[in-house]
XYZ file of C-alpha atoms in Angstrom:
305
model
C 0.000 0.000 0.000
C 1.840 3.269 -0.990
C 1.853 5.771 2.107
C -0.300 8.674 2.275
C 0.557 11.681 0.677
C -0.965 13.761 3.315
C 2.203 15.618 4.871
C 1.116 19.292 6.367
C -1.972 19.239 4.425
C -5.428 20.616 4.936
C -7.811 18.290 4.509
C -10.340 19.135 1.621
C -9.647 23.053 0.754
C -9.719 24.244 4.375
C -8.144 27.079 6.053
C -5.628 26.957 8.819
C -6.795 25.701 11.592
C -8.473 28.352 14.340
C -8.070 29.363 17.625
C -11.144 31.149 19.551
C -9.204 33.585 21.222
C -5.684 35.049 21.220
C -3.966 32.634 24.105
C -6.061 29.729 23.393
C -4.109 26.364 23.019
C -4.401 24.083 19.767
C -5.778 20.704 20.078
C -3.712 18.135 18.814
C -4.717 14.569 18.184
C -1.467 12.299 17.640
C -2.002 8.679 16.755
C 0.486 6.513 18.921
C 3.536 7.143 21.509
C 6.699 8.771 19.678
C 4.945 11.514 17.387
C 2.634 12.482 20.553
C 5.859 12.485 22.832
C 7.393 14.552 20.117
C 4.296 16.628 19.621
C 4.842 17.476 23.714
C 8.335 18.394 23.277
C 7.411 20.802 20.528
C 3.964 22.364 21.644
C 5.390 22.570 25.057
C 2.346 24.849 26.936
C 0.932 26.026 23.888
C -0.620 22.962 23.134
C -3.554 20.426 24.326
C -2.561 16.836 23.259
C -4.394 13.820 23.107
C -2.795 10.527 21.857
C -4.957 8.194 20.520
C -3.712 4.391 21.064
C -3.988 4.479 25.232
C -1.388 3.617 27.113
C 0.438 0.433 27.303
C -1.404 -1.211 24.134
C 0.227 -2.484 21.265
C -0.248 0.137 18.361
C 0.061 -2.336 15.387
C -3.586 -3.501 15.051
C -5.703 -1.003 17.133
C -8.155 1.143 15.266
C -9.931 4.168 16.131
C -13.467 4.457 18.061
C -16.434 6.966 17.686
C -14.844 9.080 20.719
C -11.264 9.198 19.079
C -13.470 10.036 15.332
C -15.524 13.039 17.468
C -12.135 14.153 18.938
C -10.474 14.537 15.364
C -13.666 16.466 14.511
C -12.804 19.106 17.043
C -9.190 19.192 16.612
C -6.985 21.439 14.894
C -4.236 19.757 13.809
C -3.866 15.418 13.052
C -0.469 13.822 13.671
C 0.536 10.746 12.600
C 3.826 8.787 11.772
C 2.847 6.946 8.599
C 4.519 4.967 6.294
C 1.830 2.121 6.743
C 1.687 2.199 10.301
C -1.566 3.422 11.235
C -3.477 1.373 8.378
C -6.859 2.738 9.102
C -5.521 6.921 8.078
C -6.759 7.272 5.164
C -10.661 5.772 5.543
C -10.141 7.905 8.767
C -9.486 11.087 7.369
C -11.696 10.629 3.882
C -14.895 10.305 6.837
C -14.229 13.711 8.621
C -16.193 16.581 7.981
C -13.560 18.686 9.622
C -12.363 20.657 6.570
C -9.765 23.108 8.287
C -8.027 20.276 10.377
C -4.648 20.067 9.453
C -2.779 16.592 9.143
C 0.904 16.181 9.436
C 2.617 12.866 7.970
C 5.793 12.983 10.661
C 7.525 10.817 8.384
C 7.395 12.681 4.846
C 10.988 13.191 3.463
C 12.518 10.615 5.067
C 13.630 7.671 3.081
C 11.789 4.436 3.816
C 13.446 0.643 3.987
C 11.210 -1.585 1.601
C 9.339 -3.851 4.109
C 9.179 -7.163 2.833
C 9.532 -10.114 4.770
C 12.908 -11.362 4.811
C 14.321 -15.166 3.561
C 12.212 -18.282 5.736
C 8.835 -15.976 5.501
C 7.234 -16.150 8.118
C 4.292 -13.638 8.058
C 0.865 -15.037 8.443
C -0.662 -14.757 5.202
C -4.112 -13.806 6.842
C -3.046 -10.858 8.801
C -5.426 -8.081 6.963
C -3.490 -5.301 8.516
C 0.168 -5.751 7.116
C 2.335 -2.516 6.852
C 2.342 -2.594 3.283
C 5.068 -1.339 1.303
C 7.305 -0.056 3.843
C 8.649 -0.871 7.044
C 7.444 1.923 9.242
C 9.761 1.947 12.272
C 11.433 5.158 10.949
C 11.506 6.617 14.724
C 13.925 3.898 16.107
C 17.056 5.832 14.400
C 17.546 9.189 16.206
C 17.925 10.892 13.100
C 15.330 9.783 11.574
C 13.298 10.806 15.278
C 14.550 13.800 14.168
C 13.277 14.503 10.930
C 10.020 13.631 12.564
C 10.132 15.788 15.074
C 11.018 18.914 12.438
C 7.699 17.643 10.590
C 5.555 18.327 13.623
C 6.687 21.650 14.189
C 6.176 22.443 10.971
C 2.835 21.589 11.402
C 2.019 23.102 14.187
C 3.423 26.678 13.543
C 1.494 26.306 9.980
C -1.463 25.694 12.529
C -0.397 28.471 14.982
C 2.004 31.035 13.330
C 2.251 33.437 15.718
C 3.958 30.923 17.940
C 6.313 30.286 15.288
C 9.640 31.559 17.485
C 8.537 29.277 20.805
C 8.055 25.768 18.173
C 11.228 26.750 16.839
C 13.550 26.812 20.042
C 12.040 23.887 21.451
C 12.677 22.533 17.885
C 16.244 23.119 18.602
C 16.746 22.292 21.912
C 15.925 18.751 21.378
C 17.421 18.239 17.949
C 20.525 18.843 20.187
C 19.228 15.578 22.251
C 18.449 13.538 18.997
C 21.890 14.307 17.766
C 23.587 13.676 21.215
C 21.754 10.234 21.365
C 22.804 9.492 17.673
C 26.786 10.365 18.589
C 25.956 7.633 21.792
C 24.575 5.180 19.467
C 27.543 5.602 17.567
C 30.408 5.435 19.949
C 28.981 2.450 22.086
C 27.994 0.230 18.830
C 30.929 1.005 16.115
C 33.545 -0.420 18.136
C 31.892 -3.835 19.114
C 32.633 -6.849 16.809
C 29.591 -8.703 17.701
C 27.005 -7.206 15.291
C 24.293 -9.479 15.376
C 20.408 -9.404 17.501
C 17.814 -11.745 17.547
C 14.550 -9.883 18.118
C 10.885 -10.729 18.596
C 9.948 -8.890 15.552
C 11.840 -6.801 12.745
C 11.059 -3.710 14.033
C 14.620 -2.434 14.031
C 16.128 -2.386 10.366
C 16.197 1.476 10.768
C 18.446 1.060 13.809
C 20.395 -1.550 12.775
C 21.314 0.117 9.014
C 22.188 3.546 11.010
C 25.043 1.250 13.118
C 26.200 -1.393 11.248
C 23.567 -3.804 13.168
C 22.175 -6.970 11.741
C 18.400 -8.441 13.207
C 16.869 -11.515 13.041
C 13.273 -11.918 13.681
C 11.771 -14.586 14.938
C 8.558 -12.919 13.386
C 8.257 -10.174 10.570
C 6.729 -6.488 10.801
C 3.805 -7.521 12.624
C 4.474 -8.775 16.634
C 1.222 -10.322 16.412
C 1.670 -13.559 14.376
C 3.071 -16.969 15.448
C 6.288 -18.007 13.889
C 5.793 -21.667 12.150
C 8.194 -24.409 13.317
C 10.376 -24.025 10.345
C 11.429 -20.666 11.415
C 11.663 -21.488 14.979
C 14.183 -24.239 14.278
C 16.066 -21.408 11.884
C 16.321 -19.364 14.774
C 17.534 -21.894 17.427
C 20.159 -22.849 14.651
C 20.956 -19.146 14.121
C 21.514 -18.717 18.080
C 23.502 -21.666 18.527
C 25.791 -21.199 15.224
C 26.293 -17.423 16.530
C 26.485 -18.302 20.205
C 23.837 -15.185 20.938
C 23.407 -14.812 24.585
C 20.636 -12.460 24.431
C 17.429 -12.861 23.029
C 15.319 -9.417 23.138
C 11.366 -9.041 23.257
C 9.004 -6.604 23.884
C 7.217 -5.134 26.714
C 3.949 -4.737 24.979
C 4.182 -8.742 22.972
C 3.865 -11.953 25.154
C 7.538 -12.892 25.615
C 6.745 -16.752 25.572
C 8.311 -17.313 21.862
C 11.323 -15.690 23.251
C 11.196 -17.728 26.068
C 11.000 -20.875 24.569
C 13.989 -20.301 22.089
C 16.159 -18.783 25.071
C 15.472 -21.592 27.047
C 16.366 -24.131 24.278
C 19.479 -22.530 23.356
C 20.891 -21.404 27.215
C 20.528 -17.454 25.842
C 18.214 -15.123 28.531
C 15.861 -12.712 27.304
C 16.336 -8.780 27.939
C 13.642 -5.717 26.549
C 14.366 -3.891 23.235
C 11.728 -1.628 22.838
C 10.385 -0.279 19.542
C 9.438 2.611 21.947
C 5.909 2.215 20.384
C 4.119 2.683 23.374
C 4.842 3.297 27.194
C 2.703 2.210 30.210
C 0.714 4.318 32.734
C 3.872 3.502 35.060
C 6.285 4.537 32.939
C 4.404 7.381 32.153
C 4.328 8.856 35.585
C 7.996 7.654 36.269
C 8.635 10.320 33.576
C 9.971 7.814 30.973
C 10.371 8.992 27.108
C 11.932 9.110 23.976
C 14.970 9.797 25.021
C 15.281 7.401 28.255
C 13.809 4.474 26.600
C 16.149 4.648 23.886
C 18.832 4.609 26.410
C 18.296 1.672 28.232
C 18.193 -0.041 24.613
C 21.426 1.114 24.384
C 22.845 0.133 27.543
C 20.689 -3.390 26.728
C 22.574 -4.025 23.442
C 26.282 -2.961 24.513
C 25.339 -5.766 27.110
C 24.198 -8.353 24.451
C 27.093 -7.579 22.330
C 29.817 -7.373 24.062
């Protein structure tokens, strides 16, 4: 499915979206965890943000409800990652009769990894809400996190021009953070010989292609679908050929598949997360972006050292 070309667009022929009164706050709807953390960093206290896929839940399959549809209707500005990620966009947006809401695509401009399955496919053929053409874990390189973030404020000072100046320093101050974190990345990984990660599913080509990383999934795009016994036996062969310690899952995916191959082939099982969604507790610890992607960090030094 080719991704939406819906990047700081106004749906229909609308204007820019409207604020009641000078002071007033935009309402922003994002659609899952990194591009409404983002959105925070950016709007700071000019903006109201809602985030649609609730805490803690796995963003891959979930689809909007009435409430999140009445929400968009009353919002000013739409924020979404794309590239196949939220499959349901598109019907989404076609239904609204909000003609001045203004959608941002965080991911336009950024060049996308083609996401077929890889060699031993192992997809199941009747998942109805496959990614598509791309794989659209863009977020999980820094830079790339980046670019992302530079889309929403784009968006919202088209939205809210006369806050132009504030979306632009916080713009800045964390592009310093995404290109700090990217230098980290760099200096921990590079000098490691051990390249190699077994994951729970490919969502980290992006990652691995910015630092020299290779993955290998015991399922494909999708964390939803049960690997077949062919590809758990390639897997248990890969571990034990490579002598991988560390087999990685997910915090928001039952770990048993993990489990079961770490348990087979004397490996243990840490978190890498795809930082696609964080729970209520890490919420209020104050987790984000930016700490998450550090303990994956520390978390693969340890697995490949």
């Amino acid at each position: 499915m080719a991704v939406a070309a819906l990047s700081f667009s106004v749906i229909l022929t609308g204007c820019a979206a409207k604020k009641e009164a000078a002071g007033d706050k935009l309402n922003v709807m994002t659609s899952f965890y990194p591009v409404y953390d983002f959105t925070l960093k950016v709007g700071g206290d000019k903006v109201n943000v809602k985030n649609m896929v609730p805490a803690g839940t796995e963003p891959h399959e979930w689809e909007p409800g009435t409430r999140d549809i009445a929400s968009l209707e009353e919002s000013n500005v739409f924020i979404y990652s794309g590239a196949g990620m939220e499959h349901w966009t598109e019907d989404v947006l076609k239904s609204l009769s909000n003609k001045s809401l203004i959608v941002v695509e965080a991911s336009s401009g950024i060049t996308l990894k083609e996401g077929h399955e890889e060699e031993g496919d192992h997809k199941e053929e009747e998942n109805e809400h496959d990614h598509g053409e791309f794989d659209p874990h863009v977020w999980l390189d820094p830079k790339n996190a980046k670019k992302e973030m530079e889309n929403i404020k784009d968006g919202l000072v088209k939205a809210d021009p006369e806050n132009k100046d504030y979306y632009e320093a916080n713009y800045k101050t964390y592009a310093e953070k995404f290109d700090q974190l990217d230098q980290s990345f760099q200096e921990t990984l590079s000098p490691l010989s051990n390249k190699s990660i077994v994951v729970s599913h490919e969502a980290y080509g992006y990652l691995c292609s910015a630092y020299g990383l290779t993955q290998v999934g015991i399922e494909g795009l999708t964390p939803d679908s049960e690997p077949d016994p062919a590809r758990m036996a390639e897997v248990i062969d890969y571990v034990r050929d490579n002598q991988v310690k560390t087999i990685f899952f997910e915090e928001l995916v039952s770990p048993k598949v993990a489990e079961a191959i770490a348990k087979e082939t004397g490996a243990k099982t840490e978190v890498l997360s795809p930082v696609e969604g964080l729970s209520d507790k890490e919420l209020k610890a104050g987790e984000d972006y930016f700490s998450v992607m550090e303990k994956n960090l520390a978390a693969l030094k340890e697995a490949l050292e």
